[in-house]
CSV table of C-alpha atoms and ligand atoms in Angstrom, one decimal:
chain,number,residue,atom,x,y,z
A,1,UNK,CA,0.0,0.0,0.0
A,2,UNK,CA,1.2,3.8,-1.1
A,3,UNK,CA,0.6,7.0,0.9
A,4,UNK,CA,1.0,10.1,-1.1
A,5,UNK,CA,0.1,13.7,-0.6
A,6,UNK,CA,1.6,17.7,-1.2
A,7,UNK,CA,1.5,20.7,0.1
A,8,UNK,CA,2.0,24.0,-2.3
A,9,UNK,CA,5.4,26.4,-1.6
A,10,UNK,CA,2.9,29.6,-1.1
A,11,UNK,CA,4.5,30.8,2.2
A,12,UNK,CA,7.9,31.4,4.6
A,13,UNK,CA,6.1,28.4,6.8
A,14,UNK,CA,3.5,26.5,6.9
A,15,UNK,CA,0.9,27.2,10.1
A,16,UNK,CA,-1.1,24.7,12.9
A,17,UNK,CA,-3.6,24.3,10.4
A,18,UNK,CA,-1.5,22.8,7.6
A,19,UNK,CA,0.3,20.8,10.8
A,20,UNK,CA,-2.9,19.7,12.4
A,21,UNK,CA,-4.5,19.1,9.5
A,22,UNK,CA,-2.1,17.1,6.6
A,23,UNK,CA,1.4,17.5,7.9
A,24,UNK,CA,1.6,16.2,11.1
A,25,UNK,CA,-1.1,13.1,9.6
A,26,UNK,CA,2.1,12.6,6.6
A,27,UNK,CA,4.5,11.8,9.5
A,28,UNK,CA,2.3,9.1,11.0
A,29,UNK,CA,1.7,7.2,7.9
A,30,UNK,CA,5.4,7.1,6.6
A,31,UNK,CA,5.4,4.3,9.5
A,32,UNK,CA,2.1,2.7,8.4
A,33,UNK,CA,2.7,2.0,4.6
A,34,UNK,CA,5.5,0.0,2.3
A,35,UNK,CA,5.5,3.0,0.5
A,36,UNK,CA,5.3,7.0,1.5
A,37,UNK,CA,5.1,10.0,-0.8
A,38,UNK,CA,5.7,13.3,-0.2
A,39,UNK,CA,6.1,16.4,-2.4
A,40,UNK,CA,6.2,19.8,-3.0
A,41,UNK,CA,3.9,20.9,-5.4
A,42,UNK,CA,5.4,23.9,-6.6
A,43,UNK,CA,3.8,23.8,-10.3
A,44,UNK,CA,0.2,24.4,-8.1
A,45,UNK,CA,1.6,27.3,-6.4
A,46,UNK,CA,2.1,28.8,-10.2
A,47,UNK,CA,-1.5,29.6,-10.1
A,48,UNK,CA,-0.7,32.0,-6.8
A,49,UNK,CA,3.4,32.8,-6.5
A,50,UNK,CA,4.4,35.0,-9.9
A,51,UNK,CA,7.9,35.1,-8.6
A,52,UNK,CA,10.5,32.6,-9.5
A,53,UNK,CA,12.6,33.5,-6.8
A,54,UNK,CA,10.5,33.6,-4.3
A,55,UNK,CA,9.1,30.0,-5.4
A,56,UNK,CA,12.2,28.8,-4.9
A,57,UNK,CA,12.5,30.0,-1.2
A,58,UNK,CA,9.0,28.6,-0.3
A,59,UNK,CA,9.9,25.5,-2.2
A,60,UNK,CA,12.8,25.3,0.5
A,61,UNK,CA,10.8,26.4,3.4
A,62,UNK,CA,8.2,23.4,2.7
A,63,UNK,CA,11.6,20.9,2.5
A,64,UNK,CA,12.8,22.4,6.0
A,65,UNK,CA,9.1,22.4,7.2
A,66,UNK,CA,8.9,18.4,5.9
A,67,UNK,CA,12.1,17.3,7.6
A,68,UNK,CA,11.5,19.8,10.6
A,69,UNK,CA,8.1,18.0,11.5
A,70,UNK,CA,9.8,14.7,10.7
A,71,UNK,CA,9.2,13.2,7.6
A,72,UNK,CA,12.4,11.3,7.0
A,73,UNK,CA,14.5,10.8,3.6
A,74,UNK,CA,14.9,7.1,4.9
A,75,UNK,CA,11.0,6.3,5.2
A,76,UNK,CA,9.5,8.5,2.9
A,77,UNK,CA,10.6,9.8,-0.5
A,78,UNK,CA,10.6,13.3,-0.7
A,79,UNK,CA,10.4,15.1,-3.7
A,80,UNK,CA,9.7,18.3,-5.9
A,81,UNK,CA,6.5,18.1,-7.9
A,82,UNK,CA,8.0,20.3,-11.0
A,83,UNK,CA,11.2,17.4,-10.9
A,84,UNK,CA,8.5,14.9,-12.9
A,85,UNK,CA,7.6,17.1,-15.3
A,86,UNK,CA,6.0,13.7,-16.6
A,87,UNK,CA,2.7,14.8,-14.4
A,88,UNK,CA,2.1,17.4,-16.7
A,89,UNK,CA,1.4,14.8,-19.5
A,90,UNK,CA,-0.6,12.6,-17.1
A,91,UNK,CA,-2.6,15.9,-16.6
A,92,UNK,CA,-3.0,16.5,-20.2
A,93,UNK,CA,-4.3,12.8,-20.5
A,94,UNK,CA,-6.8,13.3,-17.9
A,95,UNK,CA,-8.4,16.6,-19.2
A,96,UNK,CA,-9.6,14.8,-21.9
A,97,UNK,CA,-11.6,12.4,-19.8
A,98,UNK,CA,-13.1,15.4,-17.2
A,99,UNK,CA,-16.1,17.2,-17.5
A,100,UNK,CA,-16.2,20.5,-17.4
A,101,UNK,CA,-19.3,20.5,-15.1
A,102,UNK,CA,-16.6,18.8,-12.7
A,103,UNK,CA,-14.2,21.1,-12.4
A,104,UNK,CA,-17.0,24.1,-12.5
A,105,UNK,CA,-18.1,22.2,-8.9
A,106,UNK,CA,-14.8,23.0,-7.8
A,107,UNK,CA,-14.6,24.9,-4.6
A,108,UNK,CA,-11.3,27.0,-5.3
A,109,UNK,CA,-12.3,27.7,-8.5
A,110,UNK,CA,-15.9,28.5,-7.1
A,111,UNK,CA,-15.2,30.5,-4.4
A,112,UNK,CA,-12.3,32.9,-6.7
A,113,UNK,CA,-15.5,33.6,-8.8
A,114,UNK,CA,-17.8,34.7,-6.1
A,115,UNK,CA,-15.2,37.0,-5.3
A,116,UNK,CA,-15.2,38.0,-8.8
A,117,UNK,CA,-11.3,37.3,-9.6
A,118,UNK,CA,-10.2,37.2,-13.2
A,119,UNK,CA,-9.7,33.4,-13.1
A,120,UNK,CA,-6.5,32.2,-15.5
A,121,UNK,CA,-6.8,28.1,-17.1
A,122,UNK,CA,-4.3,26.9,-14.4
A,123,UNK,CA,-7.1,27.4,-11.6
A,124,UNK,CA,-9.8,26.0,-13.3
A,125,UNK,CA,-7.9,23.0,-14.1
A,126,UNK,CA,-6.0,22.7,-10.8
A,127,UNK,CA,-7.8,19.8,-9.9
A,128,UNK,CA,-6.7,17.7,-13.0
A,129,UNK,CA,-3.2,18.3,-12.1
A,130,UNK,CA,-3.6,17.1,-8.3
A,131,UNK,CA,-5.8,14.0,-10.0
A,132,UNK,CA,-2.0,13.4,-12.0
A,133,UNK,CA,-0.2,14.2,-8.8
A,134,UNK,CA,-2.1,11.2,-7.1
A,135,UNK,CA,-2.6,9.0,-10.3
A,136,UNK,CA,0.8,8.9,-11.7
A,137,UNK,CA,2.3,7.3,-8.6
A,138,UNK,CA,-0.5,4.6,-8.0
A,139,UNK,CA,-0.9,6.1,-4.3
A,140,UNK,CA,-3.7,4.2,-2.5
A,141,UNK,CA,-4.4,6.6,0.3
A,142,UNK,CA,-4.1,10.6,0.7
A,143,UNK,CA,-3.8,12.1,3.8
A,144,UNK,CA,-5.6,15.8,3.4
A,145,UNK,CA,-7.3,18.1,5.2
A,146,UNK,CA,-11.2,18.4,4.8
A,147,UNK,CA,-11.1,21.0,2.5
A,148,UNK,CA,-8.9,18.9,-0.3
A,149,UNK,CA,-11.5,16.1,0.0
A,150,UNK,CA,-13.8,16.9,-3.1
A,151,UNK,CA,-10.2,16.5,-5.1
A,152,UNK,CA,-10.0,13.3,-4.2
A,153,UNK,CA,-13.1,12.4,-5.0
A,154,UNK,CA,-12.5,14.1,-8.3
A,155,UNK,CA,-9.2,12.0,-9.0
A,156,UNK,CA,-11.1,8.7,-8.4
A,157,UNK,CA,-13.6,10.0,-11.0
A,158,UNK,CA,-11.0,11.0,-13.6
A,159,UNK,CA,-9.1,7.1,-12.6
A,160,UNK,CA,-12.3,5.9,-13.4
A,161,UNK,CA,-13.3,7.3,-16.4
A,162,UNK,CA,-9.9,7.0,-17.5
A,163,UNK,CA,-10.0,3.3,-17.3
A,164,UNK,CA,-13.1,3.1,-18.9
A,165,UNK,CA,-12.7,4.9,-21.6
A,166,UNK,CA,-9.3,3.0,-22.4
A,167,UNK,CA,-10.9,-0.5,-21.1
A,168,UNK,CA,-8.2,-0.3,-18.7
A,169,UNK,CA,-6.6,-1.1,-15.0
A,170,UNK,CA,-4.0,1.5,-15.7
A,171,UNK,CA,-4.9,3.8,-13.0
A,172,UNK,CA,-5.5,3.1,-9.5
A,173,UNK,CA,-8.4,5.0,-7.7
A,174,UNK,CA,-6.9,6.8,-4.1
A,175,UNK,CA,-9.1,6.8,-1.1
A,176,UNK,CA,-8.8,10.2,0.9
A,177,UNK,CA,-7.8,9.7,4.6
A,178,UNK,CA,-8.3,12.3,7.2
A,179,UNK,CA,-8.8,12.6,10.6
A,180,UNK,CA,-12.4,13.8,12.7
A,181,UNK,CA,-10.8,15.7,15.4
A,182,UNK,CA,-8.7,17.6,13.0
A,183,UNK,CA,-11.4,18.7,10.9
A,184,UNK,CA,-10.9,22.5,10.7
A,185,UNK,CA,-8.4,24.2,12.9
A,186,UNK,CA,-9.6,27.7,13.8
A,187,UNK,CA,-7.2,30.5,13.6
A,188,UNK,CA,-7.0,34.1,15.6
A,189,UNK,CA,-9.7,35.2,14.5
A,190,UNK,CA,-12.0,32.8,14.6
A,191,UNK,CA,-12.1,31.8,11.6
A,192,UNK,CA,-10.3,28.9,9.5
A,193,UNK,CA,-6.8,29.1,10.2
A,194,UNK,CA,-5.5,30.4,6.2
A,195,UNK,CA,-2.7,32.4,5.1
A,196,UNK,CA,-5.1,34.0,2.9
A,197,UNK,CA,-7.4,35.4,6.2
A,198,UNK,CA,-3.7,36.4,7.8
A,199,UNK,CA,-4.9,34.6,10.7
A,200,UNK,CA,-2.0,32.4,11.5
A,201,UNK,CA,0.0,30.9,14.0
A,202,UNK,CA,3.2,29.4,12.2
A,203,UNK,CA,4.7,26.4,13.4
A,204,UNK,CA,8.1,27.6,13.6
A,205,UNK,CA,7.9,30.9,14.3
A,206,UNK,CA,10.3,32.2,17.3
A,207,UNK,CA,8.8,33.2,20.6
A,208,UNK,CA,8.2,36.9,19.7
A,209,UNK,CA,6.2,36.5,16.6
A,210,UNK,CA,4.8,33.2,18.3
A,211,UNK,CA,3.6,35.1,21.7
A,212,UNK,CA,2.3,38.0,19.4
A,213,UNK,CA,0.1,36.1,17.2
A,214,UNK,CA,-1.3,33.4,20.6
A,215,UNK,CA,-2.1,37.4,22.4
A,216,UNK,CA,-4.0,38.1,19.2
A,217,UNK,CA,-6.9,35.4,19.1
A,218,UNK,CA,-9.7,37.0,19.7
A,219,UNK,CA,-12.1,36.5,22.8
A,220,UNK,CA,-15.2,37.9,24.3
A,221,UNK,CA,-14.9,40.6,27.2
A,222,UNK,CA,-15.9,38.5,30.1
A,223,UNK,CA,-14.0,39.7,33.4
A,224,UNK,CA,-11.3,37.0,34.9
A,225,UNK,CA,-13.8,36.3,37.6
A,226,UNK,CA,-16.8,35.2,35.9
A,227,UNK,CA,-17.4,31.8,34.6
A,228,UNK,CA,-16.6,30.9,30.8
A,229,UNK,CA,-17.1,28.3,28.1
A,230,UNK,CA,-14.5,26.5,27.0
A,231,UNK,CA,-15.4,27.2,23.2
A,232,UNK,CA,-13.8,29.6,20.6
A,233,UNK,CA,-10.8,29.5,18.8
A,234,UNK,CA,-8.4,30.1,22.2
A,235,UNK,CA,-10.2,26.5,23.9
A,236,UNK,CA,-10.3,25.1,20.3
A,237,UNK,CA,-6.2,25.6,20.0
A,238,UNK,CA,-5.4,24.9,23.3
A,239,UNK,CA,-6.9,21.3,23.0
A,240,UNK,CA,-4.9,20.6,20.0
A,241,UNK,CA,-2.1,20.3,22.3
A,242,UNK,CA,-3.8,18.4,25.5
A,243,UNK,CA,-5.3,15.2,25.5
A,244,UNK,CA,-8.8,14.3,26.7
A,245,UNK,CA,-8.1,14.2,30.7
A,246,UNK,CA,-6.1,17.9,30.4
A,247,UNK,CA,-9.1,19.0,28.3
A,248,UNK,CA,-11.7,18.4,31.4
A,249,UNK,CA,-9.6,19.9,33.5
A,250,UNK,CA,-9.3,23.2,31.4
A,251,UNK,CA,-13.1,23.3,31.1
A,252,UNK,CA,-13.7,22.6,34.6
A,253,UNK,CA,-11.3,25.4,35.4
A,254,UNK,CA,-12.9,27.8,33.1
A,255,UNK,CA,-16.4,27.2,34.4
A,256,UNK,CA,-15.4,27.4,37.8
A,257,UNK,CA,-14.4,31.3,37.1
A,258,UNK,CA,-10.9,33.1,37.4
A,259,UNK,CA,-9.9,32.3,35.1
A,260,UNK,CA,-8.6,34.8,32.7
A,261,UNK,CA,-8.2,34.4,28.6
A,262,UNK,CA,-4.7,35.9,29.4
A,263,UNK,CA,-3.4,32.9,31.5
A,264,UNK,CA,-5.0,30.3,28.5
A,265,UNK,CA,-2.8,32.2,26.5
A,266,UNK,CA,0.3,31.9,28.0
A,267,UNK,CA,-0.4,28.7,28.6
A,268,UNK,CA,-1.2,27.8,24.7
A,269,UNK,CA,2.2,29.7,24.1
A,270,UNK,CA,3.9,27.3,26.3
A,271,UNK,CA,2.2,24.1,24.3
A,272,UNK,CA,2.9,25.1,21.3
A,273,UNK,CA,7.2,26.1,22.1
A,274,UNK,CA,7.4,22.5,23.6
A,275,UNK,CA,5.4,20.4,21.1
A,276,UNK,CA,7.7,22.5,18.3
A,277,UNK,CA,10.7,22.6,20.1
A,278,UNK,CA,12.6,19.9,18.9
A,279,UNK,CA,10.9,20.3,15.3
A,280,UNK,CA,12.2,23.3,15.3
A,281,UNK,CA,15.6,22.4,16.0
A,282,UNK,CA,15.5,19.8,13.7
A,283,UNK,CA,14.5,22.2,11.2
A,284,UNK,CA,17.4,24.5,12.0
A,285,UNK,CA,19.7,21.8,11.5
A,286,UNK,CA,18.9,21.3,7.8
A,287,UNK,CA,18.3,25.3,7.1
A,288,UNK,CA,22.2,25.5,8.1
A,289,UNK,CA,22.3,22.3,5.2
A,290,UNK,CA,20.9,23.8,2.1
A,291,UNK,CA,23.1,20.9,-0.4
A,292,UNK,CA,21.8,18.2,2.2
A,293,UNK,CA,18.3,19.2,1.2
A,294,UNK,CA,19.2,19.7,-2.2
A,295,UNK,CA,20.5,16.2,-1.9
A,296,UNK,CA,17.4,14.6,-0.7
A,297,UNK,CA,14.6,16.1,-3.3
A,298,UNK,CA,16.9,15.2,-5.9
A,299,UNK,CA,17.5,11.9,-4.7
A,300,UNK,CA,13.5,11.7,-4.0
A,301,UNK,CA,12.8,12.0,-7.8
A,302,UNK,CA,15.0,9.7,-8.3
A,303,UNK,CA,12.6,7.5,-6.9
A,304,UNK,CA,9.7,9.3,-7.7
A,305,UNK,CA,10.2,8.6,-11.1
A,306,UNK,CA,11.3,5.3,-11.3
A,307,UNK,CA,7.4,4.7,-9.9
A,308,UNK,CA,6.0,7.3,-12.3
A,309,UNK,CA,7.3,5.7,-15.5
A,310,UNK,CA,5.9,2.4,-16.2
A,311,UNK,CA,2.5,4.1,-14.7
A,312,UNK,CA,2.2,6.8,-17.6
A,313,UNK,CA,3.8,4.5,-20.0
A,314,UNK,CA,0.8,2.0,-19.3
A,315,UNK,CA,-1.6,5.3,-19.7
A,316,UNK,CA,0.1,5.8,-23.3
A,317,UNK,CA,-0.3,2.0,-24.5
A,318,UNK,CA,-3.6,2.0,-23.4
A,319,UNK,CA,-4.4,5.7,-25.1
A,320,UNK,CA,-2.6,4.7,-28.6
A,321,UNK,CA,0.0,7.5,-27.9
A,322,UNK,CA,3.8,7.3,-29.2
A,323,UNK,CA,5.5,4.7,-30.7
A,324,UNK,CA,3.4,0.9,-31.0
A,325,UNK,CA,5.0,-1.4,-27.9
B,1,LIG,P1,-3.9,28.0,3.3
B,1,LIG,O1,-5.4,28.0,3.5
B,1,LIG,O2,-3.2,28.7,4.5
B,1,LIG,O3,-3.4,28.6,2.0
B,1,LIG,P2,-3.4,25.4,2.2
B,1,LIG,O4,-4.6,25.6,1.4
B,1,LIG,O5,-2.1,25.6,1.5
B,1,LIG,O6,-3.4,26.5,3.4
B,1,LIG,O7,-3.4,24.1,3.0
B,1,LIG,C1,-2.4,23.0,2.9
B,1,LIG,C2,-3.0,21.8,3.7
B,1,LIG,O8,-3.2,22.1,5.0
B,1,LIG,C3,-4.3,21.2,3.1
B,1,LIG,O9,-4.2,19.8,3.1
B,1,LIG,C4,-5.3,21.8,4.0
B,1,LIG,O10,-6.4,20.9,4.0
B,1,LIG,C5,-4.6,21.8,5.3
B,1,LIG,N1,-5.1,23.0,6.1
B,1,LIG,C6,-4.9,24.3,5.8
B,1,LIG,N2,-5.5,25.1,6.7
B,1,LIG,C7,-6.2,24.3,7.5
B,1,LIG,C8,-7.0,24.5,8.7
B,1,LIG,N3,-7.3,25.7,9.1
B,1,LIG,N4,-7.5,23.4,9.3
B,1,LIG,C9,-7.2,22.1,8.9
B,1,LIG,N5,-6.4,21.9,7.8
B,1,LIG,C10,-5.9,22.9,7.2
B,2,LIG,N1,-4.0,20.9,-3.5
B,2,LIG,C1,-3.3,20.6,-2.2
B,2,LIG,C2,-3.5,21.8,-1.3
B,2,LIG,O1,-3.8,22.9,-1.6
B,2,LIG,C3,-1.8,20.4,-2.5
B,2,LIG,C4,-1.7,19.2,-3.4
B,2,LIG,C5,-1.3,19.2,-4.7
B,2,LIG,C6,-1.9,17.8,-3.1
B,2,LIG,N2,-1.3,18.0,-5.3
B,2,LIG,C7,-1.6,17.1,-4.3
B,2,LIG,C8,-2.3,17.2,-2.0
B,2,LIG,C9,-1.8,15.7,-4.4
B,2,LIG,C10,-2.5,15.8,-2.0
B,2,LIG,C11,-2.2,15.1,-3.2
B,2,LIG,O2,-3.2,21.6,-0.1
C-alpha cells in the first residue's frame, strides 16, 4: 500500500492548520505503509506565487518544514512536484476524460469567482493536475485536510473514467484519509486558520512573533472572575495540544471562574514552544544544510520517477500514444 500527498510552496512556513490538518497526519503514515510519498507541489503554487525567486525559497521552506516536523529521507521519498515534469502529460491525458461541469463544482475555483477574480486556465484545471499528482504514482491513500476532499473524490472519477474509456486497470483510484478531530483548525480570529485570512499561528515561528500572534486570538470581554465556556478559537487551539483528561480539566477550570483568557494564552504559548521545540531544532539543522536538502529532493525524484514511468507508460499504450509497444 502507497501514501502520497503535497503541500504547495505559497508561504515562509507552513501554520497549525497545515500541521494539524495534513502534515503532522504525513509523518504518522510514513510508519504505516510500504511505500510513502511526499512532495512539494510547486507547479500548483504557479496559479498564486508569480515570482520565481520567491518559489524557490517557499519551495525550500516546505523541504525544511517536511524534515523539521519529521518526515524522514529514509521512510519516505521526498520530492519536488516540477522534478516529474511527466505529471504534466498525465494531466494532459486526464483533461480529456473530465467534464467540465466537474471542475466548474470545484470549490477553489468556485469560491475565486464569487469573489469576482479574473480566473487564468491553471485554476480552473487545478484539480486535474492534483488528480496526476495522485494517479501517476499509484498512491492508495491521501492524507488531506477536509477541504482537499472533493479533489480526491474528483481523482477517483478521472481514474475511473480514465479506465473506462481506455478498457483499462492503468490507473489506480486513491481513497482520501483524514482525521475527525482535525477537521478544521480555527485561527485568531476565529475563523479557519488560512494564510489568505492572515490569521495564522506558524509552526516555527520564534517566541516573539509566536507570543504576538497566541495574544492576538480573539475572545469575548468576560472579566477573569466570571465563569466561561470553553469554546472559541483560544479553547479550540489549546486542546490541540492536551489530550482528553487535560481537556476536562481546562473546562472545569474555566467554568469554575478566574480564570482569565490571558493565563490560556500563555499557557497555549507554552504548548505550542514545547510540542515545536525539537521540530524546530531539527528544522534549524537542515536550514544551516541547504546541499543536504538539495540532496534529498533530488534523490527523492530519483525515486519518484522510477514509480512514475511504467505508470504513464501503461496510460500511453492503453491511449494509442507514441511509438506501437
Ligand atoms: P492556506 O489556507 O493557508 O493557503 P493550504 O490551502 O495551502 O493552506 O493548505 C495546505 C494543507 O493544510 C491542506 O491539506 C489543507 O487541508 C490543510 N489545512 C490548511 N488550513 C487548515 C485548517 N485551518 N485546518 C485544517 N487543515 C488545514
Ligand atoms: N491541493 C493541495 C493543497 O492545496 C496540494 C496538493 C497538490 C496535493 N497535489 C496534491 C495534496 C496531491 C495531495 C495530493 O493543499
Amino acid at each position: 500500500m502507497r501514501v502520497l500527498s503535497g503541500t504547495k510552496p505559497t508561504g515562509e512556513m507552513l501554520h497549525l492548520g497545515n500541521y494539524f490538518g495534513a502534515l503532522r497526519q504525513f509523518v504518522a503514515l510514513q510508519e504505516k505503509y510500504d511505500d510513502a510519498l511526499y512532495f512539494i507541489a510547486d507547479y500548483h503554487s504557479m496559479t498564486s506565487v508569480r515570482d520565481g525567486a520567491l518559489r524557490r525559497r517557499y519551495t525550500e521552506a516546505v523541504a525544511l518544514d517536511y524534515l523539521g516536523a519529521g518526515l524522514d529521507p529514509q521512510k519516505a521519498i521526498l520530492f519536488r512536484q516540477s522534478d516529474i515534469p511527466e505529471v504534466t502529460e498525465l494531466t494532459w491525458i486526464l483533461t480529456s476524460v473530465t467534464p467540465m461541469g466537474m471542475l466548474e463544482r470545484a470549490h477553489a475555483y468556485k469560491a475565486a469567482m464569487d469573489r469576482g477574480e479574473a480566473v487564468d486556465h491553471g485554476l480552473f484545471t487545478y484539480p486535474v493536475l492534483m488528480a496526476a499528482d495522485i494517479l501517476l504514482y499509484h498512491a492508495d491513500v491521501v492524507p488531506v485536510g477536509q477541504d482537499q476532499k472533493q479533489h480526491i473524490e474528483m481523482t477517483r472519477d478521472m481514474a475511473q473514467r480514465f479506465n473506462h474509456a481506455y478498457d483499462c486497470e492503468a490507473l489506480v483510484l486513491p481513497e482520501p484519509y483524514t482525521l475527525d478531530d482535525t477537521a478544521v483548525v480555527p485561527g485568531t480570529d476565529g475563523r479557519k486558520m488560512s494564510k489568505s485570512y492572515d490569521n495564522t499561528i506558524q509552526m516555527f515561528a520564534a517566541k516573539k512573533p509566536l507570543k504576538k500572534s497566541v495574544m492576538g486570538i480573539v475572545t469575548d470581554s468576560t472579566p477573569v472572575e466570571e465563569p466561561k465556556e470553553p469554546t472559541g478559537p483560544l479553547f479550540d487551539l489549546w486542546r490541540l495540544f492536551a489530550d482528553q483528561a487535560e481537556s476536562e480539566a481546562l473546562a472545569t477550570r474555566a467554568r469554575a471562574g478566574g480564570l482569565g483568557y490571558g493565563d490560556v494564552k500563555k499557557e497555549l504559548l507554552e504548548k505550542i514552544l514545547d510540542h515545536f521545540g525539537p521540530m524546530r531544532e531539527r528544522r534549524d539543522h537542515y536550514a544551516g544544510r541547504p546541499d543536504e536538502v538539495e540532496d534529498i529532493l533530488r534523490q527523492g525524484a530519483v525515486r519518484a520517477r522510477a514509480i512514475a514511468e511504467p505508470v504513464l507508460e501503461r496510460c500511453r499504450e492503453a491511449a494509442g500514444l507514441g511509438e506501437p509497444g
